[in-house]
CSV table of C-alpha atoms in Angstrom, one decimal:
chain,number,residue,atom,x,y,z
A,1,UNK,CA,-80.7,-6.7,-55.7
A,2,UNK,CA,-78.5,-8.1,-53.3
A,3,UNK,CA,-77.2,-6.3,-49.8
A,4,UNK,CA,-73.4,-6.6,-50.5
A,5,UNK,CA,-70.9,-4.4,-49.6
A,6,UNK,CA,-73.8,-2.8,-46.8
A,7,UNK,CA,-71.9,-2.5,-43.4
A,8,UNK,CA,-74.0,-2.5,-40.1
A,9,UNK,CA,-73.3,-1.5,-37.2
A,10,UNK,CA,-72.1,-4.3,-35.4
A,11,UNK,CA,-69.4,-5.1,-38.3
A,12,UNK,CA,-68.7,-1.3,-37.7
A,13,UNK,CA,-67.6,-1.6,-34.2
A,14,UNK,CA,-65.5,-4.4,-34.5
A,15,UNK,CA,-63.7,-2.7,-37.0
A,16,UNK,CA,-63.3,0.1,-34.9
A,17,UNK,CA,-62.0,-2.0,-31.8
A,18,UNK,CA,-59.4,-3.6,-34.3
A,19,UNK,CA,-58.1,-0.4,-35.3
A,20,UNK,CA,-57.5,1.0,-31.9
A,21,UNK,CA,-56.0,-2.2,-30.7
A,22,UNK,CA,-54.0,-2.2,-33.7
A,23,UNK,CA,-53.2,1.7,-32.6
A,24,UNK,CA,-52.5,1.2,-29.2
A,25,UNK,CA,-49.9,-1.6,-30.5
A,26,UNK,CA,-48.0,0.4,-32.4
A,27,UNK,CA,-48.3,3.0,-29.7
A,28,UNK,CA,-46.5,0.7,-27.0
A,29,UNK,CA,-44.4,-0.3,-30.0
A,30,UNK,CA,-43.5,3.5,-30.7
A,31,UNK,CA,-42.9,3.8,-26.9
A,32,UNK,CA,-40.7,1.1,-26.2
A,33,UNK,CA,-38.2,2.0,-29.0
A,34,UNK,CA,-38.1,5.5,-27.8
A,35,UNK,CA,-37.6,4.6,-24.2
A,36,UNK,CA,-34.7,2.0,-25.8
A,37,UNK,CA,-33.4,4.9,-27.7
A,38,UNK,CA,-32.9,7.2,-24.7
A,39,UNK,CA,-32.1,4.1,-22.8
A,40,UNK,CA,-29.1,3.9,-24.8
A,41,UNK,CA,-28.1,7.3,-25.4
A,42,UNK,CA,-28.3,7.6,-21.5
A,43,UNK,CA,-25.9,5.0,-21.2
A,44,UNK,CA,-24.2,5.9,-24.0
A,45,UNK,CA,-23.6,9.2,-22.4
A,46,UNK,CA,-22.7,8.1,-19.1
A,47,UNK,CA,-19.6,6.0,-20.8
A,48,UNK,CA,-18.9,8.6,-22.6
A,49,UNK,CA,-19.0,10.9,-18.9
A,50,UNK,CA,-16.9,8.1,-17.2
A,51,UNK,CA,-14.4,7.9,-20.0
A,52,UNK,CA,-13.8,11.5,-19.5
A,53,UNK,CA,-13.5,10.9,-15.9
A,54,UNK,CA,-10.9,8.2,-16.1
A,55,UNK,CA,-9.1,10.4,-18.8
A,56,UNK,CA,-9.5,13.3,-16.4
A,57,UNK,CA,-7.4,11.2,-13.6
A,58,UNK,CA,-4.9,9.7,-15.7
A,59,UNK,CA,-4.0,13.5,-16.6
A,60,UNK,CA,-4.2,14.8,-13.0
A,61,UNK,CA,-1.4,12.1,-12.2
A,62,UNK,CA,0.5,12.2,-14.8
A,63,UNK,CA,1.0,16.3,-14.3
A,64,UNK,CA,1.9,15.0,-10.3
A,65,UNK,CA,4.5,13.1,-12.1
A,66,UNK,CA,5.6,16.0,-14.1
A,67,UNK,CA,5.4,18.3,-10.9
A,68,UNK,CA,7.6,15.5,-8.8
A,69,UNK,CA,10.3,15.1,-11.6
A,70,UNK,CA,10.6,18.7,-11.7
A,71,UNK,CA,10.4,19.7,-8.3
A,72,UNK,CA,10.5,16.7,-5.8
A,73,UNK,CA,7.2,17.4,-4.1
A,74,UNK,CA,6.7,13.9,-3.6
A,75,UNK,CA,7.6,14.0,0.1
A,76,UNK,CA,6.4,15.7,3.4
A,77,UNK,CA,4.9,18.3,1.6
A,78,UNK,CA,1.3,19.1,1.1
A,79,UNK,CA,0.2,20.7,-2.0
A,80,UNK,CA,-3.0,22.2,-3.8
A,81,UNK,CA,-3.3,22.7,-7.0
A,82,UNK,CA,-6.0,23.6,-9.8
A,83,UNK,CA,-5.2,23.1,-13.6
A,84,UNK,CA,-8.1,23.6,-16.4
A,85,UNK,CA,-7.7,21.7,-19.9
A,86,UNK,CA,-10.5,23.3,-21.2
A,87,UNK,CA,-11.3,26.7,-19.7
A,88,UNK,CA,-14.0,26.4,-17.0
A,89,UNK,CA,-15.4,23.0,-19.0
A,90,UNK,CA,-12.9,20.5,-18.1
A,91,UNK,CA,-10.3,20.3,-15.4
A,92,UNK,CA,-9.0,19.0,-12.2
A,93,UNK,CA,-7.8,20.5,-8.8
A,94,UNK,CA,-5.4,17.7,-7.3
A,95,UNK,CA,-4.5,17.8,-3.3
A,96,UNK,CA,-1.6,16.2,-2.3
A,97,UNK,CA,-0.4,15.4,1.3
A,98,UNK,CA,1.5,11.9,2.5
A,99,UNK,CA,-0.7,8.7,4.0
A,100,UNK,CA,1.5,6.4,6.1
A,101,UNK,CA,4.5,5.7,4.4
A,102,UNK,CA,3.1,6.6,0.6
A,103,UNK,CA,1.5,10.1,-1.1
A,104,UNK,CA,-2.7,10.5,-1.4
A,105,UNK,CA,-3.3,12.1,-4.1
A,106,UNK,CA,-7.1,13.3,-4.0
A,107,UNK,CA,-8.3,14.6,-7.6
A,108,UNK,CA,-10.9,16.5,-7.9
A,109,UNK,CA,-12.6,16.2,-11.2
A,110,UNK,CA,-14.8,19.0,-13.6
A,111,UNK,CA,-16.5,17.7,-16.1
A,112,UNK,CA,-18.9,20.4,-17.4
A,113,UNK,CA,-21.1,20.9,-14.6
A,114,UNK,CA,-20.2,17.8,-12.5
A,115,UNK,CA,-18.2,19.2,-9.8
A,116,UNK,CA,-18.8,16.5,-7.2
A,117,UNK,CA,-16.6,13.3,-7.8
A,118,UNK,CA,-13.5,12.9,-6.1
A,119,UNK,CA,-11.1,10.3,-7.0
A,120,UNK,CA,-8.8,9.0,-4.4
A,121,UNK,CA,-5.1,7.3,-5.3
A,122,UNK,CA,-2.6,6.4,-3.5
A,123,UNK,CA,0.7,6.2,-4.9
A,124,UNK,CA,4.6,5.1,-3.9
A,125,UNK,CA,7.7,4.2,-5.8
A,126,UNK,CA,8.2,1.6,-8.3
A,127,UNK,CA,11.2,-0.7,-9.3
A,128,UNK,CA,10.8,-3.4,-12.1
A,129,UNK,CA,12.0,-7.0,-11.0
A,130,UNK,CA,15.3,-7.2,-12.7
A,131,UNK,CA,16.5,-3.8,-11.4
A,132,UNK,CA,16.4,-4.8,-7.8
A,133,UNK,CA,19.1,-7.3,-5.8
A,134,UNK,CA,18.8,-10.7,-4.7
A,135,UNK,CA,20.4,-8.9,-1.5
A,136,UNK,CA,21.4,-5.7,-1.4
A,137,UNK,CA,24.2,-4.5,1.3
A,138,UNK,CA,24.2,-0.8,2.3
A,139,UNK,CA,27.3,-0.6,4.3
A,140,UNK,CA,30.1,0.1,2.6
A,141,UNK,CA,32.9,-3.0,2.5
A,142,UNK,CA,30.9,-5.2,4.4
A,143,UNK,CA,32.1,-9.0,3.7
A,144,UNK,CA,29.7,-11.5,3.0
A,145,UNK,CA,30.1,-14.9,4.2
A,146,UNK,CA,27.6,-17.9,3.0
A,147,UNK,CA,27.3,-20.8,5.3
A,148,UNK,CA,26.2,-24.2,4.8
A,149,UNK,CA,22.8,-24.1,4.2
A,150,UNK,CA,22.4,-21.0,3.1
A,151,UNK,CA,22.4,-20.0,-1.2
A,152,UNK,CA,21.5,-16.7,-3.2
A,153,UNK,CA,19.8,-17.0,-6.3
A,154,UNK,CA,20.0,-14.0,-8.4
A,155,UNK,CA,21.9,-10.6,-8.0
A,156,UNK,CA,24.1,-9.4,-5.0
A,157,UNK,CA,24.9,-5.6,-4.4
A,158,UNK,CA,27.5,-5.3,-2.1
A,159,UNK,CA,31.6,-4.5,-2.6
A,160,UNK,CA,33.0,-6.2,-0.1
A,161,UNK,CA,34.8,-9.8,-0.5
A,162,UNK,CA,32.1,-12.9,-1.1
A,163,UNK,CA,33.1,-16.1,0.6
A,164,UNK,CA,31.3,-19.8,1.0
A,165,UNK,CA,31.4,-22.4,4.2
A,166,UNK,CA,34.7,-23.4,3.4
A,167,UNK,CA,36.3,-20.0,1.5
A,168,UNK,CA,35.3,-20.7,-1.3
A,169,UNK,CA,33.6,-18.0,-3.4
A,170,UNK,CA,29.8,-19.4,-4.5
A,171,UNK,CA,28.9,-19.4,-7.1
A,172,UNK,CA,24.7,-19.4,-7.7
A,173,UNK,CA,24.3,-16.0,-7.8
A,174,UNK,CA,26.1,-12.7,-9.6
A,175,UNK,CA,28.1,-10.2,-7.5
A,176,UNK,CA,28.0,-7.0,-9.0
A,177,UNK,CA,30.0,-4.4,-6.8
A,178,UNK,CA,29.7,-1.9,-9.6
A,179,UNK,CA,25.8,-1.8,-8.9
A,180,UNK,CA,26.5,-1.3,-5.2
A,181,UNK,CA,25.6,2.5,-5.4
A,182,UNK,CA,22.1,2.4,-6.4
A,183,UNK,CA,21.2,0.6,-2.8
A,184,UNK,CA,20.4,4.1,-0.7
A,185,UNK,CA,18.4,5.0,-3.9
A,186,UNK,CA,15.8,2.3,-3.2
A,187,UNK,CA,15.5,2.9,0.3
A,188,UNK,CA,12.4,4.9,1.4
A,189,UNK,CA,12.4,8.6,2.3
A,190,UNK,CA,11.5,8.5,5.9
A,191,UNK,CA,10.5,12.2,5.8
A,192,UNK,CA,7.5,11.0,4.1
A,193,UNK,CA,6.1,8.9,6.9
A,194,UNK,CA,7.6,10.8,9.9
A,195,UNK,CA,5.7,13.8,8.2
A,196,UNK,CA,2.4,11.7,8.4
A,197,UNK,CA,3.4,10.6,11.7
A,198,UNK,CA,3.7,14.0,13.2
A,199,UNK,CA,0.0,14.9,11.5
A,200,UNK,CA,-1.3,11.7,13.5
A,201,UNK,CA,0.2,12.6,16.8
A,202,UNK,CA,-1.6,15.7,16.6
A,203,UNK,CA,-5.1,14.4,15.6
A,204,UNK,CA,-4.4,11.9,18.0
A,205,UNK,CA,-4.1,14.4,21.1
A,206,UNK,CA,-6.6,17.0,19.4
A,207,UNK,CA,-9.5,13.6,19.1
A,208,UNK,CA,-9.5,14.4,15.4
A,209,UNK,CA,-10.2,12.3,12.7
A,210,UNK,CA,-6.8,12.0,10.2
A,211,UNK,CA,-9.6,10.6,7.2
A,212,UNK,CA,-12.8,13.5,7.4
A,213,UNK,CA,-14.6,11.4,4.6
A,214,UNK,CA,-14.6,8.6,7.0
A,215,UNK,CA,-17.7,8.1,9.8
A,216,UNK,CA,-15.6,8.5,12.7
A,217,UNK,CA,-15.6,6.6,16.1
A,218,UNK,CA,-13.5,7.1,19.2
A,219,UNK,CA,-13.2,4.6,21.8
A,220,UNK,CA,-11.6,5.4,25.2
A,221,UNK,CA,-11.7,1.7,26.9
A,222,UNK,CA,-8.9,-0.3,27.3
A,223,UNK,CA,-9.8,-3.0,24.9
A,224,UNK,CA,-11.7,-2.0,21.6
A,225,UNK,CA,-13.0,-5.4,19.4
A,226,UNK,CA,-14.1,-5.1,15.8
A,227,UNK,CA,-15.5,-8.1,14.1
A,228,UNK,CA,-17.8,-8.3,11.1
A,229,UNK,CA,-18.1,-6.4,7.7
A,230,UNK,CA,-16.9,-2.9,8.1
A,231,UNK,CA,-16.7,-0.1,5.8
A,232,UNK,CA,-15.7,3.7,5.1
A,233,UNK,CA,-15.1,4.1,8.8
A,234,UNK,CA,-12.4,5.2,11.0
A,235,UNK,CA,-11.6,4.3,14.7
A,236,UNK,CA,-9.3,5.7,17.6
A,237,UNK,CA,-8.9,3.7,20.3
A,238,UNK,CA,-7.0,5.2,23.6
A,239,UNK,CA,-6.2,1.5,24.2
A,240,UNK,CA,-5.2,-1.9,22.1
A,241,UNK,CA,-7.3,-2.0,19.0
A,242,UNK,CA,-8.3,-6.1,18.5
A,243,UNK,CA,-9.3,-6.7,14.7
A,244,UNK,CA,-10.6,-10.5,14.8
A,245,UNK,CA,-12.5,-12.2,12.2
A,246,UNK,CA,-13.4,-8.7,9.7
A,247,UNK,CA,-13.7,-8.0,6.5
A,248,UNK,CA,-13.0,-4.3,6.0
A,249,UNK,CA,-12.9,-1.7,3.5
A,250,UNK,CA,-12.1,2.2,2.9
A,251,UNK,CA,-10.9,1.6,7.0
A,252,UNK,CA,-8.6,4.0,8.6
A,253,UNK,CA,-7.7,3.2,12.7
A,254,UNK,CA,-5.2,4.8,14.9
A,255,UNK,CA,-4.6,2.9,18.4
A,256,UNK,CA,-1.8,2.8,21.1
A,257,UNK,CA,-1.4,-0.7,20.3
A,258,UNK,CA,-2.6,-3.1,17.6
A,259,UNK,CA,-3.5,-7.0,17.3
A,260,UNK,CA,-4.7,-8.7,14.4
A,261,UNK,CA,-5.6,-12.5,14.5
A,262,UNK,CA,-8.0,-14.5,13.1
A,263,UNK,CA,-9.5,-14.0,9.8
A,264,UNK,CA,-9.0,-11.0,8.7
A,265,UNK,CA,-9.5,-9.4,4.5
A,266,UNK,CA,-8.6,-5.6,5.0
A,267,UNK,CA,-8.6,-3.6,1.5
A,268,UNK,CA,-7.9,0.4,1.3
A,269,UNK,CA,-6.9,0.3,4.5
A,270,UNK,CA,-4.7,2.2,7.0
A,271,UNK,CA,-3.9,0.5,10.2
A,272,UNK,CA,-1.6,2.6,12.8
A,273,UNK,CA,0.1,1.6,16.0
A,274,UNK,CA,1.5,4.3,18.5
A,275,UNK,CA,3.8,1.4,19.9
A,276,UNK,CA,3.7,-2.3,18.8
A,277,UNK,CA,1.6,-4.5,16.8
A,278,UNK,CA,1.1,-8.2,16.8
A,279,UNK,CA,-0.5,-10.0,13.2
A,280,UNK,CA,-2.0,-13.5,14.0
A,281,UNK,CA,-4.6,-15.8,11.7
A,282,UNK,CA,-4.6,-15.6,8.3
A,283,UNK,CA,-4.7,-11.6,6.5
A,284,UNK,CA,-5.2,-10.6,3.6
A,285,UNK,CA,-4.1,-7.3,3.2
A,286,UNK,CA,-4.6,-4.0,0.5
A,287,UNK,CA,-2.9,-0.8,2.0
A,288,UNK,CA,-1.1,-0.4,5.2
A,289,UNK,CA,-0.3,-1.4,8.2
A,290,UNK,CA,2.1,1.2,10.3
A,291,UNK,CA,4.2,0.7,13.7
A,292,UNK,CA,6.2,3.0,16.0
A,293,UNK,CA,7.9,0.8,18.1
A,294,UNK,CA,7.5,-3.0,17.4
A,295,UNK,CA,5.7,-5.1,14.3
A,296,UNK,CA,5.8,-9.1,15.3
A,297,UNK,CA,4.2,-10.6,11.7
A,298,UNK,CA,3.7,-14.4,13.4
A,299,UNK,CA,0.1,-15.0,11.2
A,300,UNK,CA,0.1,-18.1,9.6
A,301,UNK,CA,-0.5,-16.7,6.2
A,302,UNK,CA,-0.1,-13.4,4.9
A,303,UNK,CA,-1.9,-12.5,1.2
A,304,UNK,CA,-0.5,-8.4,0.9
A,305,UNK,CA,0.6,-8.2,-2.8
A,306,UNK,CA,-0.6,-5.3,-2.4
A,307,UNK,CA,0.5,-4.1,0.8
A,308,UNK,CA,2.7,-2.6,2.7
A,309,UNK,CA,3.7,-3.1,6.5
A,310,UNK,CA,5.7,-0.5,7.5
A,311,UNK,CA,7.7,0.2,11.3
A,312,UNK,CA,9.5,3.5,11.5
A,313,UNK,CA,11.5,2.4,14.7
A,314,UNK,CA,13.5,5.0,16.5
A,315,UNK,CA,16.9,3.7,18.0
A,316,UNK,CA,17.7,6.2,20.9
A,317,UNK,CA,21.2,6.3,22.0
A,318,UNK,CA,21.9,5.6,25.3
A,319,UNK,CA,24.1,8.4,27.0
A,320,UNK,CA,25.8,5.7,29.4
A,321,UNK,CA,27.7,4.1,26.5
A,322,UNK,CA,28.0,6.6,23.5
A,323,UNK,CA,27.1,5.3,20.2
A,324,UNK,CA,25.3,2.3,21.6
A,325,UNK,CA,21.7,2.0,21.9
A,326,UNK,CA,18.3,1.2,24.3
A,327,UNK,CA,15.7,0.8,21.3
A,328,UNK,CA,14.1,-2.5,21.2
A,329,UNK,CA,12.6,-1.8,17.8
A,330,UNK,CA,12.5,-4.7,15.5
A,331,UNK,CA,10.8,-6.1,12.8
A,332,UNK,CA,10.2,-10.1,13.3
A,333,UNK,CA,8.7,-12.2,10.5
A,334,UNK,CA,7.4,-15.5,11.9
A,335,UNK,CA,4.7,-16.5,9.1
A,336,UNK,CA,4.7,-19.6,7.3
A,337,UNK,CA,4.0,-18.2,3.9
A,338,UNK,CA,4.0,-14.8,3.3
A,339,UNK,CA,3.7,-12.1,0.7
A,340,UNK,CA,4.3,-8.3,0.1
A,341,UNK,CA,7.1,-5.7,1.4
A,342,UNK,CA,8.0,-5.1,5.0
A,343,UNK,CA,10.0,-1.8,5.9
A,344,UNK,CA,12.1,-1.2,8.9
A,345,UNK,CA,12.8,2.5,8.1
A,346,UNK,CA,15.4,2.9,11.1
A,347,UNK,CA,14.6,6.4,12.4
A,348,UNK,CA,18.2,7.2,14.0
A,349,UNK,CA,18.7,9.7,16.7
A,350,UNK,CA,22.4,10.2,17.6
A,351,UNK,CA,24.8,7.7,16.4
A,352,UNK,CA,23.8,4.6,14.4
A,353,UNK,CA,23.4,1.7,16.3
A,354,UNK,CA,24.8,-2.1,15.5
A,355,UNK,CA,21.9,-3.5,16.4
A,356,UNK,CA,19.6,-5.8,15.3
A,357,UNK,CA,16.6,-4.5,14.0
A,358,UNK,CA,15.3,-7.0,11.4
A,359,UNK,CA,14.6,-11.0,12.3
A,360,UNK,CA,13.0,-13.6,10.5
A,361,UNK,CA,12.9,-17.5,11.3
A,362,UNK,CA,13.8,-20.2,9.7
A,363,UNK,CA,10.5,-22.3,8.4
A,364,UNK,CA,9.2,-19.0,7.2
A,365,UNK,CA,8.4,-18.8,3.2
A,366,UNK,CA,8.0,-15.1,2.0
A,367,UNK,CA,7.8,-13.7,-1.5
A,368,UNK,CA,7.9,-9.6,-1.8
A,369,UNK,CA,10.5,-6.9,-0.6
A,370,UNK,CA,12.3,-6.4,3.0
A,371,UNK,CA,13.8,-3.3,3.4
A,372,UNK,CA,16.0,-2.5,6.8
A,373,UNK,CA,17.5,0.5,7.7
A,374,UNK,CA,19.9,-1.4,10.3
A,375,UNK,CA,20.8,-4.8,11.0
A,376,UNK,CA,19.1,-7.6,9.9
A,377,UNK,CA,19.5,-11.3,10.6
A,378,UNK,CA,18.0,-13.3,7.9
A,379,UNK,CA,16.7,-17.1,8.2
A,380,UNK,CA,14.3,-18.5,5.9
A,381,UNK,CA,12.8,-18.6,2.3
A,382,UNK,CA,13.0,-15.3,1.0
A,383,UNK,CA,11.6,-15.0,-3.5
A,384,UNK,CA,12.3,-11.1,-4.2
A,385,UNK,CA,14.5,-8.2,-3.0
A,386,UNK,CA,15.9,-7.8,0.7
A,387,UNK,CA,17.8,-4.4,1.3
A,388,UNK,CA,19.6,-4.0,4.9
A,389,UNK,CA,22.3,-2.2,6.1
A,390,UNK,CA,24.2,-4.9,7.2
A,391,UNK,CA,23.9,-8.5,7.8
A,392,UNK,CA,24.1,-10.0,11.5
A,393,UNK,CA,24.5,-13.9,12.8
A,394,UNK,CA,24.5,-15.2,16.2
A,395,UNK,CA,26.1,-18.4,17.3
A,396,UNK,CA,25.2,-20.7,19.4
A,397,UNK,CA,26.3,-19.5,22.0
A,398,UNK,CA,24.7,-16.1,21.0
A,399,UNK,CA,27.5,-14.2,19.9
A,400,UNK,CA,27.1,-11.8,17.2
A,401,UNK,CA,28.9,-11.9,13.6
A,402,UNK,CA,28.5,-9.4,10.9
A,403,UNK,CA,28.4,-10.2,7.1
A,404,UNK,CA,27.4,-13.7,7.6
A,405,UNK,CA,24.2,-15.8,6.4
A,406,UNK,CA,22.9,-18.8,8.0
A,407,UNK,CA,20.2,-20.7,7.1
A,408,UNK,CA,18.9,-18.5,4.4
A,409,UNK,CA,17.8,-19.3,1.0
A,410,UNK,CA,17.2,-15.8,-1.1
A,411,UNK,CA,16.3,-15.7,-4.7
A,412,UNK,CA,14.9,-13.7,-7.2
A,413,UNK,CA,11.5,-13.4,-8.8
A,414,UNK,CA,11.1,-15.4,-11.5
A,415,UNK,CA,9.2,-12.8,-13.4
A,416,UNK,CA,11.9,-10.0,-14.3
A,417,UNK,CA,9.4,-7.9,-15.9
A,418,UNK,CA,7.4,-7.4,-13.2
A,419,UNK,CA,6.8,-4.0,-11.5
A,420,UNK,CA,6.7,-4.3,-7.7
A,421,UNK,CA,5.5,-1.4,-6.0
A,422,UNK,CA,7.7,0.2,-3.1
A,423,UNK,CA,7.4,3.1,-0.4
A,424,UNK,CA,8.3,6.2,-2.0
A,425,UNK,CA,12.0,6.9,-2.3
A,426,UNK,CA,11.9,10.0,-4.3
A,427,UNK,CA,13.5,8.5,-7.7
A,428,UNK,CA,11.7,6.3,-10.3
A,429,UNK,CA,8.4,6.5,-11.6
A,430,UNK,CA,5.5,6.4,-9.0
A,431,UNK,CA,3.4,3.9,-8.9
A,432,UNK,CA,-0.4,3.2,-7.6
A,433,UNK,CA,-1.1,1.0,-4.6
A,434,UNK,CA,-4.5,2.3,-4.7
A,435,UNK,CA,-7.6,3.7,-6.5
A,436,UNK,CA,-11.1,4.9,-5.4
């Protein structure tokens, strides 16, 4: 008979070593769709955490809204409060206090048992495009007089008389006395910055930090340079603070004096000068940059569509000659080509001065928002919204003239939809410079 269907062992172990590879295959195979499996239900569950989060923020500011509507707390005060959507599961505690000329909101978030993230935003008025002037003129019955040269494209707020070169009324742009009201509501609530101000004075004095999540420096020399990639930092310097050729972010500084040239890309910042500040090179800029005395922006280009630079000026009267003035604070715009909003808030002590307080030159291109809270003399391509108190000109032979514009060209922006983001003024609906 024959041997057929007999196994030795040899035959035996081979089969044996095929199983178990055939085993350990499916094994890995096993082991890799398990690890993919809770690879994915781990991410799916961290989307599913971060959704929660970003729904978790969206609620904490919309109840600041609420709370501001209701009870105007978007100003100098500081608030704390805690509010649980889901007993002891879900919730936030929001902390609210002003940064520069805007409100931090700092949310903390509950998510179950993740207590630790804090969301940071930073938040100031809003006005859509079409609501806001060409030019806007504060003072009541001011006459406005274009010269040759000059043209408004867009919307002018004012209700005094409108005349062109020759008295003849122009007619590029609408006049619309009846909207002339509105102007003081778009100016900025200078208790909001003076408030922030007065906190900075006293960290200054104290050596304090203003930021406490920052890793803080302080430099007592008369010149302090920062150069390079910087982040989540903040600096005091007793002297003037020189930013040259940076790229900073989460960066908070507070210096007697301020200059900026070269190259600089700054985003959720907060620069702050005790006196003056001078902007050369090229920025570009997200946040704010803050004066007390003096802001010179004579950089070549400015990039700060969302920024914010911001000079709270204080015009002291001068007790010689009653309801005349010794401030030299003044905003001066110099940059070829520009963008974002510029504030001269006017801090007034004593009578309101007649003086300039708001210059820009002639070959300069800026699109954005000017605000002044005095007088402003306006040369130059302006695209947007500027608000002053009232217009100034001087001659050639440098004498002064109210109501007049020379060698101006303002329009609107094209885009009337658009929502462009101003320092709070306690009306509208907030909006958010920042988030982190």
């Amino acid at each position: 008979m024959g041997s057929a269907g007999t196994s030795t062992p040899e035959r035996r172990g081979v089969a044996l070593i095929f199983v178990l590879g055939i085993l350990i295959l499916l094994g890995f195979l096993v082991t890799g769709v398990m690890l993919q499996v809770r690879g994915t239900d781990s991410l799916s569950h961290r989307d599913h955490l971060e959704a929660q989060r970003e729904a978790l923020l969206e609620s904490a500011l919309s109840y600041c809204r609420m709370r501001w509507k209701a009870d105007s707390l978007l100003g100098p005060e500081e608030w704390s409060e805690m509010v649980w959507l889901e007993p002891h599961r879900a919730g936030f505690r929001v902390n609210v206090r002003p940064w520069g000329a805007l409100v931090r909101v700092d949310a903390r978030l509950f998510v179950g048992r993740d207590t630790d993230l804090v969301r940071t935003v930073v938040v100031g008025g809003s006005a859509r495009g079409d609501s806001m002037p060409c030019l806007g003129i504060l003072d009541g019955g001011q006459n406005l007089q274009i010269l040759q040269g000059s043209s408004l494209r867009g919307t002018y707020w004012g209700n005094g008389s409108v005349s062109g070169s020759f008295g003849g009324t122009s007619s590029q742009f609408a006049a619309r006395p009846d909207l002339w009201s509105p102007n003081p509501a778009l100016m900025p609530r200078t208790d909001v910055v003076e408030a922030w101000w007065t906190g900075a004075d006293h960290a200054w004095y104290l050596g304090a930090p203003i930021d406490s999540g920052l890793s803080f420096s302080r430099w007592s020399t008369d010149t302090c340079d920062v150069t390079g990639d910087v982040r989540d930092a903040e600096f005091r310097c007793d002297g003037v603070l020189r930013i040259r050729d940076a790229k900073l972010l989460h960066v908070v500084s507070l210096s007697r004096r301020l200059l900026v040239e070269g190259k600089v890309e700054a985003k959720d910042v907060l620069f702050a000068s005790r006196t003056n500040l001078l902007i050369r090179g090229d920025l570009h800029l997200e946040g704010q940059i803050l004066s007390k005395d003096s802001l010179l922006l004579l950089a070549d280009t400015v990039d700060a569509r969302g920024g914010l630079f911001h000079l709270l000026g204080a015009a002291h009267p001068n007790p010689a000659f009653p309801g005349d003035s010794i401030s030299s604070s003044i905003v001066r715009i110099g940059t070829r080509r520009g963008t974002g909003t510029v504030v001269y808030a006017g801090r007034h002590q004593g009578s309101s001065s007649r003086q300039m307080h708001f210059l820009s030159d002639s070959a300069m291109t800026w699109k954005g928002v000017w605000i002044c809270r005095g007088g402003a003399e306006i040369r130059g391509k302006v695209q947007g919204s500027v608000l002053a108190q009232f217009l100034l000109y001087h001659d050639q032979k440098g004498v002064p003239w109210e109501g007049r514009l020379d060698q101006a060209n303002l329009s609107s922006v094209a885009d009337s939809t658009m929502v462009i983001a101003i320092p709070w003024t306690g009306r509208g609906e907030p909006a958010s410079w920042s988030v982190r």
